[in-house]
Structures are given as structure tokens and as C-alpha cells.
XYZ file of N, CA and C in Angstrom:
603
model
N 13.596 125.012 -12.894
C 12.836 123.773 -12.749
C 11.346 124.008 -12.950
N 11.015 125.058 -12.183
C 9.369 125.412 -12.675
C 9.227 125.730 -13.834
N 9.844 126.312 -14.725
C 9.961 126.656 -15.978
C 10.225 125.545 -16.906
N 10.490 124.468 -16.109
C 10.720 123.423 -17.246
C 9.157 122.295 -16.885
N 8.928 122.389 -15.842
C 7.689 121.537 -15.370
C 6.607 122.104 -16.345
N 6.612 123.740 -16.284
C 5.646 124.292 -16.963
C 5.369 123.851 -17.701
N 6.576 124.156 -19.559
C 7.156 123.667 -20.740
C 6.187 121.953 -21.080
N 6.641 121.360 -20.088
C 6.227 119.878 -19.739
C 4.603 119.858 -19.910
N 4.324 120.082 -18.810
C 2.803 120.525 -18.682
C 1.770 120.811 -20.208
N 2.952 121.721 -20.679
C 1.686 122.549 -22.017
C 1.971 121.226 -23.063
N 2.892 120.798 -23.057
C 3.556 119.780 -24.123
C 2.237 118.576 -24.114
N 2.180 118.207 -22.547
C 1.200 116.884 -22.522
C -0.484 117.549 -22.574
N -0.680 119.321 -22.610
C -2.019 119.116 -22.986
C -2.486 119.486 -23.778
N -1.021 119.646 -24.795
C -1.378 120.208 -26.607
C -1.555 119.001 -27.232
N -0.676 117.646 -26.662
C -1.189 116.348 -27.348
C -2.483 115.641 -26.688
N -2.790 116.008 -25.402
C -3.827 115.443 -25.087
C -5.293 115.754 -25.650
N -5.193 117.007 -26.031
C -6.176 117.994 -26.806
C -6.538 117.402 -28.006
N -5.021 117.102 -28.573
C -5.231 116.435 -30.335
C -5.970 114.837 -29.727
N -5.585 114.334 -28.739
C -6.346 112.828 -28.664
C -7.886 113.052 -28.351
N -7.865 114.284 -26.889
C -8.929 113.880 -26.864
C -10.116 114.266 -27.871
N -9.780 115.376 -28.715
C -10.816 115.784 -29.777
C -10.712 115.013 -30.424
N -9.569 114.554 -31.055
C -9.566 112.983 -32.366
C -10.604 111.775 -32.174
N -9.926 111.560 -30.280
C -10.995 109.609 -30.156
C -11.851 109.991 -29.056
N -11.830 111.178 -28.556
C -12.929 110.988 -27.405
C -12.165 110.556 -26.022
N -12.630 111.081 -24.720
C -12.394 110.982 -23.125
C -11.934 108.997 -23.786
N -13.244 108.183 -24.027
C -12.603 106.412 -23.844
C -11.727 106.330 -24.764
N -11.706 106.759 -25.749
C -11.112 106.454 -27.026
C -9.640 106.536 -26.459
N -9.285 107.909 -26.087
C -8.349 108.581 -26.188
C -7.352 107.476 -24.932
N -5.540 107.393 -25.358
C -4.815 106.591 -24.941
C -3.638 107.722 -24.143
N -3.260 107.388 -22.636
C -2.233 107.804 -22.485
C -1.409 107.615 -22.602
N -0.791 106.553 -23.267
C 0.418 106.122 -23.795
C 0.705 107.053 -25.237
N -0.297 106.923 -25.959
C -0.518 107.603 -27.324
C -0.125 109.130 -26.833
N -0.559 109.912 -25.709
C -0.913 111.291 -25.430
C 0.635 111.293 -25.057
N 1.385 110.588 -24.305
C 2.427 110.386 -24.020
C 4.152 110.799 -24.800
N 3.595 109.631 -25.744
C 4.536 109.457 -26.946
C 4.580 110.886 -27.335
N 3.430 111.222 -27.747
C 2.808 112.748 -28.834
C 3.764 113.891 -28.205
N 4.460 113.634 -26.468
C 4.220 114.934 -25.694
C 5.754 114.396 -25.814
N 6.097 113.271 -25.715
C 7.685 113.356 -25.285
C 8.344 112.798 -24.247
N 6.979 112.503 -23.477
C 7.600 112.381 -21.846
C 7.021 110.719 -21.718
N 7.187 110.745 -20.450
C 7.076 108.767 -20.172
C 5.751 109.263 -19.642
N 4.620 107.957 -19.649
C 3.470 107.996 -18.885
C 3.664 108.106 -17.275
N 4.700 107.735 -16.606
C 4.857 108.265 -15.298
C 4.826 109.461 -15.402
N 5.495 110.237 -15.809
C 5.324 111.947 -15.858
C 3.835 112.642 -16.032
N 3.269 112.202 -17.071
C 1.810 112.045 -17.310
C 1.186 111.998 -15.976
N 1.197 111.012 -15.231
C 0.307 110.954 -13.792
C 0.838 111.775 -12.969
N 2.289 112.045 -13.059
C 3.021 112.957 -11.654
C 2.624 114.690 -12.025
N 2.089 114.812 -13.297
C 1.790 116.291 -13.478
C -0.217 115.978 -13.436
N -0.940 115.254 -13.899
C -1.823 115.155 -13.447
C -2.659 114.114 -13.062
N -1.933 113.465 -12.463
C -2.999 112.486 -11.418
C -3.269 111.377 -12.524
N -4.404 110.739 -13.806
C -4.917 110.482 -14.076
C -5.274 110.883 -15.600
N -5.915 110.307 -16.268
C -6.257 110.575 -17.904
C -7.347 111.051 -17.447
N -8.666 110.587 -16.659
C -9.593 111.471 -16.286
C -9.097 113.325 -15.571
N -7.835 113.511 -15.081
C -7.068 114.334 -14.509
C -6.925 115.202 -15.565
N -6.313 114.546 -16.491
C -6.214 115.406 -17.665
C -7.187 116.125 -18.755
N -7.778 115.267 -18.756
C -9.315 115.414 -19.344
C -9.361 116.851 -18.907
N -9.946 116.586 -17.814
C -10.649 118.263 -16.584
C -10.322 119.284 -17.009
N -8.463 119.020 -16.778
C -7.836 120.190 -17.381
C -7.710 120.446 -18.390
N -7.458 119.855 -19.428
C -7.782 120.122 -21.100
C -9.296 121.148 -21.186
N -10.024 120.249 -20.735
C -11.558 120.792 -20.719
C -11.435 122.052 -19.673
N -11.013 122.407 -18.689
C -11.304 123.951 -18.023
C -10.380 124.798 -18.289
N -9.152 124.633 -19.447
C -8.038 125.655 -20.062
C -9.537 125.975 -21.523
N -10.029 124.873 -22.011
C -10.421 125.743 -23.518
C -12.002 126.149 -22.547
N -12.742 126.027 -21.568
C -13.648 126.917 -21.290
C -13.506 128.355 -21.103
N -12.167 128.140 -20.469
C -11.418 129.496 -19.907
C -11.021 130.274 -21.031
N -10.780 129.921 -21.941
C -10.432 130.432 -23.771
C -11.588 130.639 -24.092
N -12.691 130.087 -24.158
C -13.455 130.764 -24.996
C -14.398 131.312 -24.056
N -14.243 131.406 -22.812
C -14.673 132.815 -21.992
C -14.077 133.890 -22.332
N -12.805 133.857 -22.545
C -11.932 135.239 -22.698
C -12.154 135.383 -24.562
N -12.490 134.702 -24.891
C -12.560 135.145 -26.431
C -14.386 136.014 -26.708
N -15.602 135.664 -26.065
C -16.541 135.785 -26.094
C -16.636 136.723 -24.451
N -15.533 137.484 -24.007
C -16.419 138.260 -22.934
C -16.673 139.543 -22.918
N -16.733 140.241 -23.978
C -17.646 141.380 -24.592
C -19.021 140.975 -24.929
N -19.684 141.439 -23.527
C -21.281 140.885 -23.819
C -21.890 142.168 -24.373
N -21.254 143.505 -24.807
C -22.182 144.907 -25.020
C -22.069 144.769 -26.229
N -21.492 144.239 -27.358
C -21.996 144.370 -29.054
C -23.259 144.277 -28.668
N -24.077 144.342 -30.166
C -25.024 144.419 -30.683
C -24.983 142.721 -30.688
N -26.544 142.456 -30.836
C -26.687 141.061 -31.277
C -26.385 140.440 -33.457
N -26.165 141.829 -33.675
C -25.984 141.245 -35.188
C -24.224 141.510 -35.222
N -23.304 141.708 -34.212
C -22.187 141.382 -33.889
C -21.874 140.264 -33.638
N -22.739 139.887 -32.719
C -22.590 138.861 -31.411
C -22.270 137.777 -32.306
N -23.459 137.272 -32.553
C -24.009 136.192 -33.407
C -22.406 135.610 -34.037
N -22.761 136.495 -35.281
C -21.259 136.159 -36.006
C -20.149 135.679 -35.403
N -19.389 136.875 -34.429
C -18.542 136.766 -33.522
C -18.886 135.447 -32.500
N -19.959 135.020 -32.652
C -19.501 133.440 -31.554
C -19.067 132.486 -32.639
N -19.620 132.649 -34.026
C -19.163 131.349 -34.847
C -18.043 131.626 -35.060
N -16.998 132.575 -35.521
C -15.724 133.251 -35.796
C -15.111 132.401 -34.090
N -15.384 132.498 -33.597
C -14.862 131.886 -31.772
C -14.764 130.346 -32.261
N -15.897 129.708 -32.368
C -15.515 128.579 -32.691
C -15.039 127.981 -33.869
N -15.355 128.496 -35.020
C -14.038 128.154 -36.271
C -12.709 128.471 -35.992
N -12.663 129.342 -35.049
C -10.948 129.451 -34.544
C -10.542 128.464 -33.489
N -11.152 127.649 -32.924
C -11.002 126.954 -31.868
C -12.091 125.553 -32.087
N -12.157 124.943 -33.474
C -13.013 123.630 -34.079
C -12.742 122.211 -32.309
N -11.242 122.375 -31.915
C -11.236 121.226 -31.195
C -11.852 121.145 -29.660
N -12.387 122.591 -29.662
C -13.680 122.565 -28.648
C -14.949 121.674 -28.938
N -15.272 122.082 -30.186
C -16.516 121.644 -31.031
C -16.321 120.177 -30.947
N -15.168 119.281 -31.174
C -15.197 118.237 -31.223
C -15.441 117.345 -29.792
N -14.378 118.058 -28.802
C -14.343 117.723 -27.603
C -16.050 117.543 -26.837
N -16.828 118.692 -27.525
C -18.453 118.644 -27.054
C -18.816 117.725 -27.508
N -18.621 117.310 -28.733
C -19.222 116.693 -29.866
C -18.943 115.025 -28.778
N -17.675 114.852 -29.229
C -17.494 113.251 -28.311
C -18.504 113.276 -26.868
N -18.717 114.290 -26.365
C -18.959 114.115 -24.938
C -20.435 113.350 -25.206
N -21.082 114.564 -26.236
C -22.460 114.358 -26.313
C -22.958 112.800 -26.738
N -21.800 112.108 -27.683
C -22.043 111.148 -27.899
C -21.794 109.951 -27.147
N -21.189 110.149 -26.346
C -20.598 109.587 -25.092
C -21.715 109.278 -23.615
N -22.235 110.718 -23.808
C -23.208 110.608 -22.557
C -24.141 109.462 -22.742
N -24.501 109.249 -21.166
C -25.730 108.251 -20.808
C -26.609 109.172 -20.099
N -26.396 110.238 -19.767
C -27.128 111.039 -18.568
C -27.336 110.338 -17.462
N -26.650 109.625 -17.102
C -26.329 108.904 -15.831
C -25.355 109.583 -14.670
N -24.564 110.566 -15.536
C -23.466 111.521 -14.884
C -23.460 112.547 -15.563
N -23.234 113.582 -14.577
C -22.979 115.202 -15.154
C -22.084 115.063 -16.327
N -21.611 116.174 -16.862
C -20.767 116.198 -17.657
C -19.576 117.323 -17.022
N -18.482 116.609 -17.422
C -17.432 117.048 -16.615
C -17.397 119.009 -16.729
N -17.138 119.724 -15.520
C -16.834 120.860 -14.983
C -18.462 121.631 -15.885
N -19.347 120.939 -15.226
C -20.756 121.096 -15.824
C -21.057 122.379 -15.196
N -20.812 122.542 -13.795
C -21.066 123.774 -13.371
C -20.380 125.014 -13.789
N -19.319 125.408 -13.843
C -18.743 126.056 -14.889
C -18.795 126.437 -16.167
N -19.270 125.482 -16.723
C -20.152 125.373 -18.093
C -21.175 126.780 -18.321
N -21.757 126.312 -17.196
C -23.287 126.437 -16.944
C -23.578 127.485 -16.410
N -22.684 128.209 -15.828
C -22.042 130.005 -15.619
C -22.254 130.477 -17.089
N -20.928 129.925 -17.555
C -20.773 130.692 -18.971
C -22.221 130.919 -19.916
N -22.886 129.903 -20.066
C -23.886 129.646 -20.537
C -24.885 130.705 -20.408
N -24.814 130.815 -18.422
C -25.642 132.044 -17.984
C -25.035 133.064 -18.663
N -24.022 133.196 -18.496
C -23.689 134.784 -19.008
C -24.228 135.085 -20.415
N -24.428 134.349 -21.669
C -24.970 134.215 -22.455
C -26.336 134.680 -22.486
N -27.175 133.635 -22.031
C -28.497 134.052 -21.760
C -28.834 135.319 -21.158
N -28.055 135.714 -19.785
C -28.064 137.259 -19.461
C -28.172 138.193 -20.480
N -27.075 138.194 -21.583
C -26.877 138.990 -22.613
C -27.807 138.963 -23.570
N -28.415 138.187 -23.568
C -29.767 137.475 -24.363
C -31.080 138.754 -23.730
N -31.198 138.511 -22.836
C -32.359 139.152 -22.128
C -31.860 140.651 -22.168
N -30.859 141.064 -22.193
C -30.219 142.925 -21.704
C -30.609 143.054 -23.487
N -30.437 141.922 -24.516
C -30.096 142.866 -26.052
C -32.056 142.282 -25.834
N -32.664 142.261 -25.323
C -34.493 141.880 -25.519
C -34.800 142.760 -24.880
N -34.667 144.021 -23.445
C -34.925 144.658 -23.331
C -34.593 146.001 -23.740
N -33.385 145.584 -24.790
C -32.757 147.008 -25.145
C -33.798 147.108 -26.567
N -34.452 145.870 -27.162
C -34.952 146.333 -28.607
C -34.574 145.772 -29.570
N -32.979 144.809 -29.106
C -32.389 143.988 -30.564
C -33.810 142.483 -30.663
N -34.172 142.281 -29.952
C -34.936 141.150 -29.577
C -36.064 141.067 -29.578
N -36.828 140.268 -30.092
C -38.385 140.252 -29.952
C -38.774 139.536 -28.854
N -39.547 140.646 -28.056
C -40.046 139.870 -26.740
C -40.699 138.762 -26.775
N -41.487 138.160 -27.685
C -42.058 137.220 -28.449
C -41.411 136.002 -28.364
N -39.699 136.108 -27.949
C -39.531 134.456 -28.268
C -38.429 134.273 -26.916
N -38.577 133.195 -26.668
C -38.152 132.413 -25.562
C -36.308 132.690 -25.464
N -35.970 133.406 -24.813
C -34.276 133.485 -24.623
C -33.900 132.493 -24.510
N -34.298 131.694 -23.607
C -33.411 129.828 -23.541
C -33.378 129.187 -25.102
N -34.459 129.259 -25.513
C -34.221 128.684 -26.589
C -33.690 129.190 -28.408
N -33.983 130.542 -28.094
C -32.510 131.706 -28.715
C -31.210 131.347 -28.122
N -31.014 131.084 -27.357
C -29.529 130.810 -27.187
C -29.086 129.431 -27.604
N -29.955 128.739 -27.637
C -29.942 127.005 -27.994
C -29.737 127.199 -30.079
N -30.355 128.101 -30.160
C -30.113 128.491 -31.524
C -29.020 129.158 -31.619
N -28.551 129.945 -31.315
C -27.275 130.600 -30.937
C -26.171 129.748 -31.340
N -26.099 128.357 -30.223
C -25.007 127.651 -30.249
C -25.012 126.766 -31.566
N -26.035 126.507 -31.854
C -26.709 125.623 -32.908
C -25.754 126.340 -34.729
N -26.242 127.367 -34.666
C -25.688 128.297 -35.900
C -24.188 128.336 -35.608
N -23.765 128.677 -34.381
C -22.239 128.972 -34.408
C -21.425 127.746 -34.759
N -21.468 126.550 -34.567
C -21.284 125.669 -34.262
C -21.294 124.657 -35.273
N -22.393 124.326 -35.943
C -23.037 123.479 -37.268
C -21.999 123.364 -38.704
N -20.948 124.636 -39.417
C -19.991 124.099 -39.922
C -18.938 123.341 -39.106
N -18.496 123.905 -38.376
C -17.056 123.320 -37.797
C -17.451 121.707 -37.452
N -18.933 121.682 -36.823
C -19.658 120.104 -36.329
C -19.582 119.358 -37.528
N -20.121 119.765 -38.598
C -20.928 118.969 -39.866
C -20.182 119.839 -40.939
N -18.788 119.496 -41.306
C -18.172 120.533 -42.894
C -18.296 119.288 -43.703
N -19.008 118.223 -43.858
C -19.433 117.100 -44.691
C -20.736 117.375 -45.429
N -21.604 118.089 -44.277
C -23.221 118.753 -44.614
C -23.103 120.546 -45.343
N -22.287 120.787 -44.866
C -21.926 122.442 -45.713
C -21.773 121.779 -47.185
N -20.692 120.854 -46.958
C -20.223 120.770 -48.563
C -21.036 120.579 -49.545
N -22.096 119.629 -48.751
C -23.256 118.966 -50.011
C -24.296 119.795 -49.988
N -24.627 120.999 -49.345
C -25.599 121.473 -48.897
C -24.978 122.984 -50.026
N -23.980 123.162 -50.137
C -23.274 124.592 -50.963
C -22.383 124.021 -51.938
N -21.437 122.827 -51.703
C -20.486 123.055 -52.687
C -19.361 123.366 -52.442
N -18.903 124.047 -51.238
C -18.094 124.948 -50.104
C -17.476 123.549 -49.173
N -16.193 123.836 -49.150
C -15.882 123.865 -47.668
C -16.205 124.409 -46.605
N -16.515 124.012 -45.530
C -16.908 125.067 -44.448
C -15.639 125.853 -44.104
N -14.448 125.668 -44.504
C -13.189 126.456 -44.411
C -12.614 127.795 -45.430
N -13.768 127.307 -46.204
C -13.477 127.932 -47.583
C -13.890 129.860 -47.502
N -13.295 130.607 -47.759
C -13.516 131.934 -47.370
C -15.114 132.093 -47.952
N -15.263 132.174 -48.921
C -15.941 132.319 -49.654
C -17.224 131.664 -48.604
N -17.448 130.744 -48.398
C -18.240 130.206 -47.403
C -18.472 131.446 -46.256
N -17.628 131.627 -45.542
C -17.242 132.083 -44.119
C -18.112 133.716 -44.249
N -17.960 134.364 -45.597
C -17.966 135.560 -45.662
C -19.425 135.381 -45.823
N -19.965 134.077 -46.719
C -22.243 134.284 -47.019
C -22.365 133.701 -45.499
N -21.571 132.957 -44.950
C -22.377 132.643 -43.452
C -22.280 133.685 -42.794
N -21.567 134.313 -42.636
C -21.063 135.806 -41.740
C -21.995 136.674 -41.843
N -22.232 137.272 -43.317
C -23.432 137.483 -43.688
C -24.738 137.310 -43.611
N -24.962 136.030 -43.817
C -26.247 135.209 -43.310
C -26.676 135.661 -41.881
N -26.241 135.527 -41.076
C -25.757 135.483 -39.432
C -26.478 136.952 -39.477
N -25.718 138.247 -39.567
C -25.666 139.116 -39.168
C -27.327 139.770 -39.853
N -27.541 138.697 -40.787
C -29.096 139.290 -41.529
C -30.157 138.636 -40.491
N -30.105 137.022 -40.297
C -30.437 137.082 -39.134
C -30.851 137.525 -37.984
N -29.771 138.296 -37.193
C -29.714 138.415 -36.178
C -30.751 139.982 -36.298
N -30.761 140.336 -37.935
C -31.419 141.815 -37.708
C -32.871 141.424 -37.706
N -33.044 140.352 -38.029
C -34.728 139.650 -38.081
C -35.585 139.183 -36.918
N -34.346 139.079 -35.749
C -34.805 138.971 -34.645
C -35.401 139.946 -33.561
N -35.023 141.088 -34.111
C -35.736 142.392 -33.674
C -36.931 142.378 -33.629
N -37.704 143.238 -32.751
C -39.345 143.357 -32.779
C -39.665 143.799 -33.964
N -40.869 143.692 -34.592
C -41.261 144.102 -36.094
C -41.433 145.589 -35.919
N -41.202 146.265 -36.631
C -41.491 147.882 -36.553
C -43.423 148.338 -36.029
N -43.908 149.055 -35.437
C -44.918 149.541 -35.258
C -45.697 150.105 -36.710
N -46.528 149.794 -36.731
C -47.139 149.997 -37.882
C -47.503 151.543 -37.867
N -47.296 152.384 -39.036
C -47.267 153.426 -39.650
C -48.538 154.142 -39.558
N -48.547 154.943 -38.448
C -49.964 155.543 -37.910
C -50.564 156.790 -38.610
N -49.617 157.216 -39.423
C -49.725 158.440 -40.582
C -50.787 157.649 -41.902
């Protein structure tokens, strides 16, 4: 029986995932999420409470994923970099799920499991400051807002593959793409280093 509740469970938040990244937290229908999963909308509330219920959990299973995909904070920063956009082209229906929120917000209310968020985030920035005192980093520029760039680069095909296309020609899916951004990234990230000491010989 637990084994079948489980089964149940993943069923309603692999379709809830496809709704809520498709239409967004209002957009998104539990009847629709329902149908998608198999089960009756009573089942829906008796495994979680609510469409806001579900939401949460949709949203604190893929934080929890892309904590465990991004928790090697000791690469190098011309690793890093890359390796967060590679995180989110493998996982685009995060990107979307942010994407609706952002457009959604009033800043009238947090944004759901904000504190949690906002850990991860730290851990980021931590890693930010350890690769600035190790030398990958130029003390020169603001870590908060290196990391705001951070998310910005990782993020920007999977957000905008309408603006890649017209901007290259490329799909943002397209290998060929993946391998000059990868590239790009990792040249980057070597530019962010302190400038060499000038040549005292």
C-alpha cells in the first residue's frame, strides 16, 4: 500500500510539474494535473492538501535537485560557471517554474519556500568569496552581484531560446551552440581573475 501511495504521489508531481512550468502556480488546473496523473482530484487533495500544497512540493523536490546537482562547491570557478548552466539546461522546467513566479509576483508576498531558496543562494555566494580569496576572483568586484551574473548567464538560453536563435542562428538546444557557450563561459570565468602584477624585470 505504501508502495502504491508512493507510485501515486510521483505520478501527480510529474504532471503537476508539466502544468505548473507550462501555465504558472494561477494558470495551472487541478483537474488538468489530475487527468495528466490518472487519479481523481479527491486523491489530489488526500495526498496533498491543496494545489497551493502541491505547488510547495513540486517547488522543494526540484530545489532539493538542484542542490544535489550543484553541491561541489571546490571546482574552480571556470568549472563552476559552466557546470551551473549544464544544471539548468538539464532541468529547463525549473527555469520556467522561476520564470512564472517572477512574473507573477507583486512583492506583496514572499515567494514560496523563500527561505530555503535563500540558503542555497548563500551557499553560492560563500563559494563566491572562498574562489576571491583563493585568486580565481578579482577583489575588485562585488560577490552579490557576481552571483546575480552567475544566475543571469546560466540561465538566459533555457529562459530566452527565441533570443539565442536571432542573436546566433542556433537553437539554444543545438550542440553546436552548447559547446561556443560552454566555451564562452569558461573564457569568462578566466577574465574574472585579478589582472596579473605587472612585470618588475
Amino acid at each position: 500500500m505504501a508502495r502504491d501511495a508512493d507510485v501515486t504521489r510521483q505520478r501527480i508531481m510529474k504532471a503537476a510539474l508539466e502544468e505548473f512550468s507550462g501555465k504558472g502556480r494561477a494558470g495551472a488546473r487541478v483537474e488538468s494535473i489530475a487527468r495528466q496523473a490518472g487519479v481523481s482530484v479527491r486523491m489530489l487533495y488526500v495526498h496533498f492538501g491543496s494545489k497551493d500544497g502541491l505547488y510547495e512540493t513540486v517547488l522543494r523536490e526540484h530545489i532539493a535537485r538542484r542542490t544535489e546537482e550543484l553541491s561541489d562547491i571546490s571546482v574552480p570557478l571556470t568549472d563552476f560557471i559552466p557546470r551551473h548552466f549544464t544544471g539548468l539546461r538539464q532541468n529547463e522546467t525549473f527555469v520556467r517554474l522561476a520564470m512564472w513566479e517572477g512574473l507573477a509576483s507583486s512583492g506583496a508576498q514572499p515567494p514560496r519556500s523563500e527561505e530555503e531558496r535563500s540558503l542555497r543562494y548563500s551557499e553560492i555566494l560563500s563559494y563566491l568569496i572562498t574562489r576571491q580569496a583563493a585568486g580565481d576572483l578579482d577583489p575588485s568586484l562585488d560577490t552579490e552581484m557576481t552571483l546575480l551574473a552567475v544566475i543571469a548567464l546560466a540561465s538566459f538560453p533555457s529562459a530566452f531560446g527565441q533570443l539565442v536563435h536571432m542573436a546566433t542562428g542556433l537553437r539554444a538546444d543545438d550542440p553546436v551552440f552548447i559547446e561556443r557557450y560552454e566555451t564562452f563561459l569558461r573564457g569568462l570565468a578566466n577574465r574574472l581573475a585579478p589582472p596579473a602584477p605587472p612585470d618588475q624585470g
